[in-house]
Amino acid sequence: MTGQAKHRAATIVGNIPFSFNEEEFRKLTHIDLSGPYAKAITDLLEDALATARPKALYKVCYIDNRTEDTVELEGIRFTSRVLSRNLSEVERVFPYIVTCGTELDTCLSAETDVLARYWLDGLKEMALRTAVEHLKNHLAEEYGLKAEKLSTMNPGSGNKNVWPISQQRQLFQLLGDVEGAVGVGLTDSFLMMPNKTVSGIFFPTEVNFVSCQLCTRENCPRRRTEYTGTIGLAGH
Ligand code: SF4
């Protein structure tokens, strides 16, 4: 599809419900909340929870143009053969940023105790995961999709040639004033601050895609599926 790119405003998703889940915290941090630090952890996390504001920013975009290894959204070109293949059957996609929020990051920066910083980092990870699920459900409800049929690609995920991390620049450009909207900044080395932040493009698909399929990293604690070396589409 070709034509003049239409620029749409990005939507901020705030007020994301976030509560403490003891089981998830234990899995993330391997800390036993009935152990000797239970009271200290609970007090610290209660204060942090009161200030936590996980949030998301996304856009609805239609593909203006595509080639075998590029996809253009609103006139911005993304270069990735895997992205192009994954989006070969869709016209509408949802570029996004999801973050634990600067509020929790501020709590962590003010803390000097190493253990407390570790606990807060676990809470930030929980906030991020909650916000990602919230955004998926939000997109499903708003756009008549099924949350379980939304897959994502993220710059820098998987082996380095899958979708280079340097393409964060284009993603931020597409989403506009990301820092002003949700407080997320991008460093010169394409890392996002706060650190518990993810960026990417959600797209509907019948064949679920996870970047780990194309990632040879060994012993990754976050691996969600085994390496296959393929993106799972028929004929590829
Ligand atoms: S295996 Fe780990 S590093 Fe590789 S894509 Fe999956 S989560 Fe990321």
JSON list of C-alpha atoms and ligand atoms in Angstrom, two decimals:
[
{"chain": "A", "resi": 1, "resn": "MET", "atom": "CA", "xyz": [0.00, 0.00, 0.00]},
{"chain": "A", "resi": 2, "resn": "THR", "atom": "CA", "xyz": [1.39, 3.41, -0.87]},
{"chain": "A", "resi": 3, "resn": "GLY", "atom": "CA", "xyz": [0.26, 6.99, -0.35]},
{"chain": "A", "resi": 4, "resn": "GLN", "atom": "CA", "xyz": [0.77, 10.01, 1.83]},
{"chain": "A", "resi": 5, "resn": "ALA", "atom": "CA", "xyz": [1.55, 9.01, 5.41]},
{"chain": "A", "resi": 6, "resn": "LYS", "atom": "CA", "xyz": [-1.08, 10.15, 7.87]},
{"chain": "A", "resi": 7, "resn": "HIS", "atom": "CA", "xyz": [0.24, 11.16, 11.29]},
{"chain": "A", "resi": 8, "resn": "ARG", "atom": "CA", "xyz": [-1.86, 10.20, 14.26]},
{"chain": "A", "resi": 9, "resn": "ALA", "atom": "CA", "xyz": [-1.46, 11.32, 17.83]},
{"chain": "A", "resi": 10, "resn": "ALA", "atom": "CA", "xyz": [-0.08, 8.84, 20.35]},
{"chain": "A", "resi": 11, "resn": "THR", "atom": "CA", "xyz": [-2.29, 7.75, 23.25]},
{"chain": "A", "resi": 12, "resn": "ILE", "atom": "CA", "xyz": [-1.11, 7.69, 26.86]},
{"chain": "A", "resi": 13, "resn": "VAL", "atom": "CA", "xyz": [-2.42, 4.85, 28.99]},
{"chain": "A", "resi": 14, "resn": "GLY", "atom": "CA", "xyz": [-2.13, 5.85, 32.64]},
{"chain": "A", "resi": 15, "resn": "ASN", "atom": "CA", "xyz": [-3.99, 4.81, 35.78]},
{"chain": "A", "resi": 16, "resn": "ILE", "atom": "CA", "xyz": [-2.85, 1.23, 35.33]},
{"chain": "A", "resi": 17, "resn": "PRO", "atom": "CA", "xyz": [-3.98, -0.83, 38.34]},
{"chain": "A", "resi": 18, "resn": "PHE", "atom": "CA", "xyz": [-0.91, -2.22, 40.07]},
{"chain": "A", "resi": 19, "resn": "SER", "atom": "CA", "xyz": [-0.90, -4.25, 43.25]},
{"chain": "A", "resi": 20, "resn": "PHE", "atom": "CA", "xyz": [1.69, -6.35, 44.97]},
{"chain": "A", "resi": 21, "resn": "ASN", "atom": "CA", "xyz": [1.72, -10.03, 44.10]},
{"chain": "A", "resi": 22, "resn": "GLU", "atom": "CA", "xyz": [3.73, -11.95, 46.65]},
{"chain": "A", "resi": 23, "resn": "GLU", "atom": "CA", "xyz": [4.11, -15.08, 44.52]},
{"chain": "A", "resi": 24, "resn": "GLU", "atom": "CA", "xyz": [5.36, -13.14, 41.50]},
{"chain": "A", "resi": 25, "resn": "PHE", "atom": "CA", "xyz": [7.76, -11.13, 43.67]},
{"chain": "A", "resi": 26, "resn": "ARG", "atom": "CA", "xyz": [9.15, -14.35, 45.11]},
{"chain": "A", "resi": 27, "resn": "LYS", "atom": "CA", "xyz": [9.69, -15.80, 41.64]},
{"chain": "A", "resi": 28, "resn": "LEU", "atom": "CA", "xyz": [11.40, -12.65, 40.40]},
{"chain": "A", "resi": 29, "resn": "THR", "atom": "CA", "xyz": [13.66, -11.99, 43.36]},
{"chain": "A", "resi": 30, "resn": "HIS", "atom": "CA", "xyz": [13.92, -15.44, 45.00]},
{"chain": "A", "resi": 31, "resn": "ILE", "atom": "CA", "xyz": [13.21, -13.73, 48.31]},
{"chain": "A", "resi": 32, "resn": "ASP", "atom": "CA", "xyz": [11.17, -15.52, 50.94]},
{"chain": "A", "resi": 33, "resn": "LEU", "atom": "CA", "xyz": [8.77, -12.96, 52.37]},
{"chain": "A", "resi": 34, "resn": "SER", "atom": "CA", "xyz": [8.41, -14.92, 55.58]},
{"chain": "A", "resi": 35, "resn": "GLY", "atom": "CA", "xyz": [12.18, -14.68, 56.13]},
{"chain": "A", "resi": 36, "resn": "PRO", "atom": "CA", "xyz": [14.20, -12.30, 58.29]},
{"chain": "A", "resi": 37, "resn": "TYR", "atom": "CA", "xyz": [13.74, -9.30, 56.01]},
{"chain": "A", "resi": 38, "resn": "ALA", "atom": "CA", "xyz": [9.98, -9.66, 55.69]},
{"chain": "A", "resi": 39, "resn": "LYS", "atom": "CA", "xyz": [9.03, -6.53, 57.67]},
{"chain": "A", "resi": 40, "resn": "ALA", "atom": "CA", "xyz": [11.68, -4.33, 56.08]},
{"chain": "A", "resi": 41, "resn": "ILE", "atom": "CA", "xyz": [10.67, -5.47, 52.61]},
{"chain": "A", "resi": 42, "resn": "THR", "atom": "CA", "xyz": [6.97, -5.02, 53.24]},
{"chain": "A", "resi": 43, "resn": "ASP", "atom": "CA", "xyz": [7.43, -1.50, 54.63]},
{"chain": "A", "resi": 44, "resn": "LEU", "atom": "CA", "xyz": [9.66, -0.45, 51.77]},
{"chain": "A", "resi": 45, "resn": "LEU", "atom": "CA", "xyz": [7.42, -1.93, 49.10]},
{"chain": "A", "resi": 46, "resn": "GLU", "atom": "CA", "xyz": [4.26, -0.44, 50.60]},
{"chain": "A", "resi": 47, "resn": "ASP", "atom": "CA", "xyz": [5.76, 3.05, 50.34]},
{"chain": "A", "resi": 48, "resn": "ALA", "atom": "CA", "xyz": [6.99, 2.41, 46.82]},
{"chain": "A", "resi": 49, "resn": "LEU", "atom": "CA", "xyz": [3.65, 0.97, 45.70]},
{"chain": "A", "resi": 50, "resn": "ALA", "atom": "CA", "xyz": [1.91, 4.14, 46.80]},
{"chain": "A", "resi": 51, "resn": "THR", "atom": "CA", "xyz": [4.04, 6.15, 44.38]},
{"chain": "A", "resi": 52, "resn": "ALA", "atom": "CA", "xyz": [4.21, 3.64, 41.48]},
{"chain": "A", "resi": 53, "resn": "ARG", "atom": "CA", "xyz": [2.66, 4.85, 38.22]},
{"chain": "A", "resi": 54, "resn": "PRO", "atom": "CA", "xyz": [3.34, 2.33, 35.44]},
{"chain": "A", "resi": 55, "resn": "LYS", "atom": "CA", "xyz": [2.20, 3.67, 32.10]},
{"chain": "A", "resi": 56, "resn": "ALA", "atom": "CA", "xyz": [2.20, 3.15, 28.35]},
{"chain": "A", "resi": 57, "resn": "LEU", "atom": "CA", "xyz": [2.21, 5.15, 25.16]},
{"chain": "A", "resi": 58, "resn": "TYR", "atom": "CA", "xyz": [1.06, 3.78, 21.82]},
{"chain": "A", "resi": 59, "resn": "LYS", "atom": "CA", "xyz": [-0.07, 4.72, 18.36]},
{"chain": "A", "resi": 60, "resn": "VAL", "atom": "CA", "xyz": [-2.31, 3.11, 15.79]},
{"chain": "A", "resi": 61, "resn": "CYS", "atom": "CA", "xyz": [-0.40, 2.99, 12.50]},
{"chain": "A", "resi": 62, "resn": "TYR", "atom": "CA", "xyz": [-1.09, 1.64, 9.06]},
{"chain": "A", "resi": 63, "resn": "ILE", "atom": "CA", "xyz": [1.71, 0.33, 6.88]},
{"chain": "A", "resi": 64, "resn": "ASP", "atom": "CA", "xyz": [2.38, 2.86, 4.11]},
{"chain": "A", "resi": 65, "resn": "ASN", "atom": "CA", "xyz": [4.95, 0.85, 2.27]},
{"chain": "A", "resi": 66, "resn": "ARG", "atom": "CA", "xyz": [6.97, -2.34, 2.58]},
{"chain": "A", "resi": 67, "resn": "THR", "atom": "CA", "xyz": [9.73, -4.27, 0.88]},
{"chain": "A", "resi": 68, "resn": "GLU", "atom": "CA", "xyz": [11.32, -7.60, 1.68]},
{"chain": "A", "resi": 69, "resn": "ASP", "atom": "CA", "xyz": [13.33, -6.06, 4.49]},
{"chain": "A", "resi": 70, "resn": "THR", "atom": "CA", "xyz": [11.72, -2.69, 5.28]},
{"chain": "A", "resi": 71, "resn": "VAL", "atom": "CA", "xyz": [8.42, -1.45, 6.63]},
{"chain": "A", "resi": 72, "resn": "GLU", "atom": "CA", "xyz": [7.30, 2.18, 6.59]},
{"chain": "A", "resi": 73, "resn": "LEU", "atom": "CA", "xyz": [4.97, 3.67, 9.16]},
{"chain": "A", "resi": 74, "resn": "GLU", "atom": "CA", "xyz": [3.96, 7.32, 8.81]},
{"chain": "A", "resi": 75, "resn": "GLY", "atom": "CA", "xyz": [6.92, 7.83, 6.48]},
{"chain": "A", "resi": 76, "resn": "ILE", "atom": "CA", "xyz": [9.43, 6.37, 8.97]},
{"chain": "A", "resi": 77, "resn": "ARG", "atom": "CA", "xyz": [11.35, 3.39, 7.67]},
{"chain": "A", "resi": 78, "resn": "PHE", "atom": "CA", "xyz": [12.16, 0.37, 9.83]},
{"chain": "A", "resi": 79, "resn": "THR", "atom": "CA", "xyz": [14.71, -2.07, 8.50]},
{"chain": "A", "resi": 80, "resn": "SER", "atom": "CA", "xyz": [14.30, -5.69, 9.50]},
{"chain": "A", "resi": 81, "resn": "ARG", "atom": "CA", "xyz": [13.58, -8.66, 7.30]},
{"chain": "A", "resi": 82, "resn": "VAL", "atom": "CA", "xyz": [11.93, -10.46, 10.21]},
{"chain": "A", "resi": 83, "resn": "LEU", "atom": "CA", "xyz": [9.72, -7.46, 10.98]},
{"chain": "A", "resi": 84, "resn": "SER", "atom": "CA", "xyz": [8.71, -7.23, 7.33]},
{"chain": "A", "resi": 85, "resn": "ARG", "atom": "CA", "xyz": [7.85, -10.93, 7.24]},
{"chain": "A", "resi": 86, "resn": "ASN", "atom": "CA", "xyz": [5.95, -10.78, 10.51]},
{"chain": "A", "resi": 87, "resn": "LEU", "atom": "CA", "xyz": [3.89, -7.85, 9.23]},
{"chain": "A", "resi": 88, "resn": "SER", "atom": "CA", "xyz": [3.32, -9.29, 5.78]},
{"chain": "A", "resi": 89, "resn": "GLU", "atom": "CA", "xyz": [-0.31, -10.21, 6.53]},
{"chain": "A", "resi": 90, "resn": "VAL", "atom": "CA", "xyz": [-1.32, -7.10, 8.48]},
{"chain": "A", "resi": 91, "resn": "GLU", "atom": "CA", "xyz": [-2.05, -3.46, 7.69]},
{"chain": "A", "resi": 92, "resn": "ARG", "atom": "CA", "xyz": [-2.65, -2.06, 11.18]},
{"chain": "A", "resi": 93, "resn": "VAL", "atom": "CA", "xyz": [0.01, -2.18, 13.92]},
{"chain": "A", "resi": 94, "resn": "PHE", "atom": "CA", "xyz": [0.57, -0.63, 17.34]},
{"chain": "A", "resi": 95, "resn": "PRO", "atom": "CA", "xyz": [4.02, 0.86, 18.07]},
{"chain": "A", "resi": 96, "resn": "TYR", "atom": "CA", "xyz": [4.41, 1.33, 21.83]},
{"chain": "A", "resi": 97, "resn": "ILE", "atom": "CA", "xyz": [6.49, 2.13, 24.88]},
{"chain": "A", "resi": 98, "resn": "VAL", "atom": "CA", "xyz": [5.63, 0.61, 28.26]},
{"chain": "A", "resi": 99, "resn": "THR", "atom": "CA", "xyz": [7.40, 1.65, 31.43]},
{"chain": "A", "resi": 100, "resn": "CYS", "atom": "CA", "xyz": [7.46, 0.99, 35.15]},
{"chain": "A", "resi": 101, "resn": "GLY", "atom": "CA", "xyz": [7.38, 4.80, 35.41]},
{"chain": "A", "resi": 102, "resn": "THR", "atom": "CA", "xyz": [9.82, 7.40, 36.61]},
{"chain": "A", "resi": 103, "resn": "GLU", "atom": "CA", "xyz": [8.17, 7.47, 40.05]},
{"chain": "A", "resi": 104, "resn": "LEU", "atom": "CA", "xyz": [9.52, 4.04, 41.04]},
{"chain": "A", "resi": 105, "resn": "ASP", "atom": "CA", "xyz": [12.86, 4.91, 39.52]},
{"chain": "A", "resi": 106, "resn": "THR", "atom": "CA", "xyz": [13.03, 7.98, 41.76]},
{"chain": "A", "resi": 107, "resn": "CYS", "atom": "CA", "xyz": [12.35, 5.77, 44.81]},
{"chain": "A", "resi": 108, "resn": "LEU", "atom": "CA", "xyz": [15.19, 3.50, 43.76]},
{"chain": "A", "resi": 109, "resn": "SER", "atom": "CA", "xyz": [17.64, 6.33, 43.11]},
{"chain": "A", "resi": 110, "resn": "ALA", "atom": "CA", "xyz": [17.03, 7.67, 46.62]},
{"chain": "A", "resi": 111, "resn": "GLU", "atom": "CA", "xyz": [17.87, 4.30, 48.17]},
{"chain": "A", "resi": 112, "resn": "THR", "atom": "CA", "xyz": [21.49, 3.49, 49.00]},
{"chain": "A", "resi": 113, "resn": "ASP", "atom": "CA", "xyz": [21.03, 0.11, 50.65]},
{"chain": "A", "resi": 114, "resn": "VAL", "atom": "CA", "xyz": [22.01, -2.61, 48.16]},
{"chain": "A", "resi": 115, "resn": "LEU", "atom": "CA", "xyz": [19.35, -5.08, 49.32]},
{"chain": "A", "resi": 116, "resn": "ALA", "atom": "CA", "xyz": [16.61, -2.47, 49.27]},
{"chain": "A", "resi": 117, "resn": "ARG", "atom": "CA", "xyz": [17.63, -1.48, 45.75]},
{"chain": "A", "resi": 118, "resn": "TYR", "atom": "CA", "xyz": [17.33, -5.12, 44.71]},
{"chain": "A", "resi": 119, "resn": "TRP", "atom": "CA", "xyz": [13.81, -5.36, 46.18]},
{"chain": "A", "resi": 120, "resn": "LEU", "atom": "CA", "xyz": [12.77, -2.17, 44.44]},
{"chain": "A", "resi": 121, "resn": "ASP", "atom": "CA", "xyz": [14.19, -3.41, 41.17]},
{"chain": "A", "resi": 122, "resn": "GLY", "atom": "CA", "xyz": [11.95, -6.49, 41.53]},
{"chain": "A", "resi": 123, "resn": "LEU", "atom": "CA", "xyz": [8.97, -4.21, 42.10]},
{"chain": "A", "resi": 124, "resn": "LYS", "atom": "CA", "xyz": [9.86, -2.20, 38.98]},
{"chain": "A", "resi": 125, "resn": "GLU", "atom": "CA", "xyz": [9.91, -5.41, 36.95]},
{"chain": "A", "resi": 126, "resn": "MET", "atom": "CA", "xyz": [6.48, -6.34, 38.32]},
{"chain": "A", "resi": 127, "resn": "ALA", "atom": "CA", "xyz": [5.16, -2.89, 37.43]},
{"chain": "A", "resi": 128, "resn": "LEU", "atom": "CA", "xyz": [6.47, -3.26, 33.89]},
{"chain": "A", "resi": 129, "resn": "ARG", "atom": "CA", "xyz": [4.93, -6.70, 33.40]},
{"chain": "A", "resi": 130, "resn": "THR", "atom": "CA", "xyz": [1.59, -5.47, 34.75]},
{"chain": "A", "resi": 131, "resn": "ALA", "atom": "CA", "xyz": [1.66, -2.52, 32.36]},
{"chain": "A", "resi": 132, "resn": "VAL", "atom": "CA", "xyz": [2.51, -4.71, 29.33]},
{"chain": "A", "resi": 133, "resn": "GLU", "atom": "CA", "xyz": [-0.46, -7.00, 30.05]},
{"chain": "A", "resi": 134, "resn": "HIS", "atom": "CA", "xyz": [-2.67, -3.97, 30.64]},
{"chain": "A", "resi": 135, "resn": "LEU", "atom": "CA", "xyz": [-1.69, -2.45, 27.29]},
{"chain": "A", "resi": 136, "resn": "LYS", "atom": "CA", "xyz": [-2.37, -5.73, 25.46]},
{"chain": "A", "resi": 137, "resn": "ASN", "atom": "CA", "xyz": [-5.82, -5.98, 27.02]},
{"chain": "A", "resi": 138, "resn": "HIS", "atom": "CA", "xyz": [-6.46, -2.30, 26.29]},
{"chain": "A", "resi": 139, "resn": "LEU", "atom": "CA", "xyz": [-5.57, -2.77, 22.59]},
{"chain": "A", "resi": 140, "resn": "ALA", "atom": "CA", "xyz": [-7.71, -5.90, 22.40]},
{"chain": "A", "resi": 141, "resn": "GLU", "atom": "CA", "xyz": [-10.74, -4.11, 23.85]},
{"chain": "A", "resi": 142, "resn": "GLU", "atom": "CA", "xyz": [-10.34, -0.88, 21.91]},
{"chain": "A", "resi": 143, "resn": "TYR", "atom": "CA", "xyz": [-9.65, -2.44, 18.52]},
{"chain": "A", "resi": 144, "resn": "GLY", "atom": "CA", "xyz": [-11.69, -5.65, 18.58]},
{"chain": "A", "resi": 145, "resn": "LEU", "atom": "CA", "xyz": [-8.68, -7.97, 18.83]},
{"chain": "A", "resi": 146, "resn": "LYS", "atom": "CA", "xyz": [-7.83, -10.96, 20.95]},
{"chain": "A", "resi": 147, "resn": "ALA", "atom": "CA", "xyz": [-5.06, -10.23, 23.45]},
{"chain": "A", "resi": 148, "resn": "GLU", "atom": "CA", "xyz": [-3.64, -13.74, 23.04]},
{"chain": "A", "resi": 149, "resn": "LYS", "atom": "CA", "xyz": [-3.29, -13.13, 19.29]},
{"chain": "A", "resi": 150, "resn": "LEU", "atom": "CA", "xyz": [-1.15, -10.03, 19.70]},
{"chain": "A", "resi": 151, "resn": "SER", "atom": "CA", "xyz": [2.55, -10.62, 19.20]},
{"chain": "A", "resi": 152, "resn": "THR", "atom": "CA", "xyz": [5.35, -8.10, 19.54]},
{"chain": "A", "resi": 153, "resn": "MET", "atom": "CA", "xyz": [8.75, -7.33, 18.11]},
{"chain": "A", "resi": 154, "resn": "ASN", "atom": "CA", "xyz": [11.19, -5.17, 20.04]},
{"chain": "A", "resi": 155, "resn": "PRO", "atom": "CA", "xyz": [14.32, -3.45, 18.65]},
{"chain": "A", "resi": 156, "resn": "GLY", "atom": "CA", "xyz": [17.35, -5.25, 20.03]},
{"chain": "A", "resi": 157, "resn": "SER", "atom": "CA", "xyz": [15.53, -8.47, 20.98]},
{"chain": "A", "resi": 158, "resn": "GLY", "atom": "CA", "xyz": [16.75, -11.75, 19.57]},
{"chain": "A", "resi": 159, "resn": "ASN", "atom": "CA", "xyz": [20.02, -12.08, 17.70]},
{"chain": "A", "resi": 160, "resn": "LYS", "atom": "CA", "xyz": [21.46, -8.71, 16.75]},
{"chain": "A", "resi": 161, "resn": "ASN", "atom": "CA", "xyz": [20.49, -8.84, 13.10]},
{"chain": "A", "resi": 162, "resn": "VAL", "atom": "CA", "xyz": [16.80, -9.59, 13.82]},
{"chain": "A", "resi": 163, "resn": "TRP", "atom": "CA", "xyz": [15.86, -5.96, 14.45]},
{"chain": "A", "resi": 164, "resn": "PRO", "atom": "CA", "xyz": [18.88, -3.83, 15.42]},
{"chain": "A", "resi": 165, "resn": "ILE", "atom": "CA", "xyz": [18.61, -1.89, 18.66]},
{"chain": "A", "resi": 166, "resn": "SER", "atom": "CA", "xyz": [19.61, 1.29, 16.81]},
{"chain": "A", "resi": 167, "resn": "GLN", "atom": "CA", "xyz": [16.09, 1.31, 15.38]},
{"chain": "A", "resi": 168, "resn": "GLN", "atom": "CA", "xyz": [14.91, 2.57, 18.75]},
{"chain": "A", "resi": 169, "resn": "ARG", "atom": "CA", "xyz": [15.64, 5.98, 17.25]},
{"chain": "A", "resi": 170, "resn": "GLN", "atom": "CA", "xyz": [12.97, 5.53, 14.56]},
{"chain": "A", "resi": 171, "resn": "LEU", "atom": "CA", "xyz": [10.49, 4.08, 17.05]},
{"chain": "A", "resi": 172, "resn": "PHE", "atom": "CA", "xyz": [10.89, 7.07, 19.35]},
{"chain": "A", "resi": 173, "resn": "GLN", "atom": "CA", "xyz": [10.59, 9.42, 16.38]},
{"chain": "A", "resi": 174, "resn": "LEU", "atom": "CA", "xyz": [7.34, 7.71, 15.37]},
{"chain": "A", "resi": 175, "resn": "LEU", "atom": "CA", "xyz": [5.86, 8.02, 18.87]},
{"chain": "A", "resi": 176, "resn": "GLY", "atom": "CA", "xyz": [6.70, 11.72, 19.19]},
{"chain": "A", "resi": 177, "resn": "ASP", "atom": "CA", "xyz": [7.59, 13.35, 22.50]},
{"chain": "A", "resi": 178, "resn": "VAL", "atom": "CA", "xyz": [8.03, 10.12, 24.47]},
{"chain": "A", "resi": 179, "resn": "GLU", "atom": "CA", "xyz": [9.89, 11.78, 27.33]},
{"chain": "A", "resi": 180, "resn": "GLY", "atom": "CA", "xyz": [7.24, 14.48, 27.70]},
{"chain": "A", "resi": 181, "resn": "ALA", "atom": "CA", "xyz": [4.41, 11.94, 27.53]},
{"chain": "A", "resi": 182, "resn": "VAL", "atom": "CA", "xyz": [5.64, 9.10, 29.77]},
{"chain": "A", "resi": 183, "resn": "GLY", "atom": "CA", "xyz": [9.06, 10.23, 31.04]},
{"chain": "A", "resi": 184, "resn": "VAL", "atom": "CA", "xyz": [11.11, 7.71, 29.04]},
{"chain": "A", "resi": 185, "resn": "GLY", "atom": "CA", "xyz": [14.40, 8.91, 27.60]},
{"chain": "A", "resi": 186, "resn": "LEU", "atom": "CA", "xyz": [16.69, 7.27, 25.07]},
{"chain": "A", "resi": 187, "resn": "THR", "atom": "CA", "xyz": [20.46, 7.29, 25.56]},
{"chain": "A", "resi": 188, "resn": "ASP", "atom": "CA", "xyz": [23.03, 7.61, 22.77]},
{"chain": "A", "resi": 189, "resn": "SER", "atom": "CA", "xyz": [23.54, 3.84, 23.03]},
{"chain": "A", "resi": 190, "resn": "PHE", "atom": "CA", "xyz": [19.77, 3.29, 22.51]},
{"chain": "A", "resi": 191, "resn": "LEU", "atom": "CA", "xyz": [19.00, 2.21, 26.07]},
{"chain": "A", "resi": 192, "resn": "MET", "atom": "CA", "xyz": [15.80, 3.45, 27.60]},
{"chain": "A", "resi": 193, "resn": "MET", "atom": "CA", "xyz": [15.59, 5.16, 30.96]},
{"chain": "A", "resi": 194, "resn": "PRO", "atom": "CA", "xyz": [14.03, 4.11, 33.34]},
{"chain": "A", "resi": 195, "resn": "ASN", "atom": "CA", "xyz": [15.57, 0.71, 32.73]},
{"chain": "A", "resi": 196, "resn": "LYS", "atom": "CA", "xyz": [12.37, -1.29, 33.27]},
{"chain": "A", "resi": 197, "resn": "THR", "atom": "CA", "xyz": [10.88, -0.07, 30.03]},
{"chain": "A", "resi": 198, "resn": "VAL", "atom": "CA", "xyz": [10.11, -1.90, 26.80]},
{"chain": "A", "resi": 199, "resn": "SER", "atom": "CA", "xyz": [9.44, -0.59, 23.33]},
{"chain": "A", "resi": 200, "resn": "GLY", "atom": "CA", "xyz": [8.18, -2.35, 20.25]},
{"chain": "A", "resi": 201, "resn": "ILE", "atom": "CA", "xyz": [5.40, -2.93, 17.81]},
{"chain": "A", "resi": 202, "resn": "PHE", "atom": "CA", "xyz": [2.37, -5.05, 18.64]},
{"chain": "A", "resi": 203, "resn": "PHE", "atom": "CA", "xyz": [0.72, -6.76, 15.71]},
{"chain": "A", "resi": 204, "resn": "PRO", "atom": "CA", "xyz": [-2.16, -9.22, 15.36]},
{"chain": "A", "resi": 205, "resn": "THR", "atom": "CA", "xyz": [-1.15, -12.66, 14.16]},
{"chain": "A", "resi": 206, "resn": "GLU", "atom": "CA", "xyz": [-2.56, -16.15, 13.97]},
{"chain": "A", "resi": 207, "resn": "VAL", "atom": "CA", "xyz": [0.93, -17.56, 14.51]},
{"chain": "A", "resi": 208, "resn": "ASN", "atom": "CA", "xyz": [2.39, -16.37, 17.78]},
{"chain": "A", "resi": 209, "resn": "PHE", "atom": "CA", "xyz": [5.86, -14.84, 17.50]},
{"chain": "A", "resi": 210, "resn": "VAL", "atom": "CA", "xyz": [8.40, -14.47, 20.32]},
{"chain": "A", "resi": 211, "resn": "SER", "atom": "CA", "xyz": [11.85, -12.97, 19.67]},
{"chain": "A", "resi": 212, "resn": "CYS", "atom": "CA", "xyz": [13.43, -15.82, 21.68]},
{"chain": "A", "resi": 213, "resn": "GLN", "atom": "CA", "xyz": [12.70, -18.03, 18.64]},
{"chain": "A", "resi": 214, "resn": "LEU", "atom": "CA", "xyz": [15.50, -16.13, 16.91]},
{"chain": "A", "resi": 215, "resn": "CYS", "atom": "CA", "xyz": [17.85, -15.71, 19.85]},
{"chain": "A", "resi": 216, "resn": "THR", "atom": "CA", "xyz": [20.78, -18.03, 20.49]},
{"chain": "A", "resi": 217, "resn": "ARG", "atom": "CA", "xyz": [21.66, -16.57, 23.89]},
{"chain": "A", "resi": 218, "resn": "GLU", "atom": "CA", "xyz": [22.29, -19.41, 26.30]},
{"chain": "A", "resi": 219, "resn": "ASN", "atom": "CA", "xyz": [20.96, -19.61, 29.85]},
{"chain": "A", "resi": 220, "resn": "CYS", "atom": "CA", "xyz": [18.79, -16.51, 29.51]},
{"chain": "A", "resi": 221, "resn": "PRO", "atom": "CA", "xyz": [16.54, -16.40, 32.58]},
{"chain": "A", "resi": 222, "resn": "ARG", "atom": "CA", "xyz": [13.85, -14.60, 30.61]},
{"chain": "A", "resi": 223, "resn": "ARG", "atom": "CA", "xyz": [13.66, -17.02, 27.69]},
{"chain": "A", "resi": 224, "resn": "ARG", "atom": "CA", "xyz": [9.99, -17.57, 26.82]},
{"chain": "A", "resi": 225, "resn": "THR", "atom": "CA", "xyz": [10.38, -20.20, 24.15]},
{"chain": "A", "resi": 226, "resn": "GLU", "atom": "CA", "xyz": [13.12, -22.32, 22.65]},
{"chain": "A", "resi": 227, "resn": "TYR", "atom": "CA", "xyz": [15.31, -21.23, 19.74]},
{"chain": "A", "resi": 228, "resn": "THR", "atom": "CA", "xyz": [13.90, -22.42, 16.42]},
{"chain": "A", "resi": 229, "resn": "GLY", "atom": "CA", "xyz": [15.69, -20.16, 13.96]},
{"chain": "A", "resi": 230, "resn": "THR", "atom": "CA", "xyz": [12.39, -19.51, 12.15]},
{"chain": "A", "resi": 231, "resn": "ILE", "atom": "CA", "xyz": [9.53, -17.09, 12.64]},
{"chain": "A", "resi": 232, "resn": "GLY", "atom": "CA", "xyz": [6.94, -19.82, 12.33]},
{"chain": "A", "resi": 233, "resn": "LEU", "atom": "CA", "xyz": [5.05, -18.61, 9.28]},
{"chain": "A", "resi": 234, "resn": "ALA", "atom": "CA", "xyz": [4.14, -21.19, 6.69]},
{"chain": "A", "resi": 235, "resn": "GLY", "atom": "CA", "xyz": [6.70, -21.42, 3.94]},
{"chain": "A", "resi": 236, "resn": "HIS", "atom": "CA", "xyz": [9.43, -19.52, 5.86]},
{"chain": "B", "resi": 1, "resn": "SF4", "atom": "S1", "xyz": [16.31, -15.49, 24.95]},
{"chain": "B", "resi": 1, "resn": "SF4", "atom": "FE1", "xyz": [16.50, -13.80, 26.42]},
{"chain": "B", "resi": 1, "resn": "SF4", "atom": "S2", "xyz": [17.80, -12.27, 25.39]},
{"chain": "B", "resi": 1, "resn": "SF4", "atom": "FE2", "xyz": [17.03, -13.67, 23.81]},
{"chain": "B", "resi": 1, "resn": "SF4", "atom": "S3", "xyz": [15.17, -12.69, 23.04]},
{"chain": "B", "resi": 1, "resn": "SF4", "atom": "FE3", "xyz": [14.52, -14.13, 24.64]},
{"chain": "B", "resi": 1, "resn": "SF4", "atom": "S4", "xyz": [14.45, -12.89, 26.50]},
{"chain": "B", "resi": 1, "resn": "SF4", "atom": "FE4", "xyz": [15.64, -11.70, 25.00]}
]
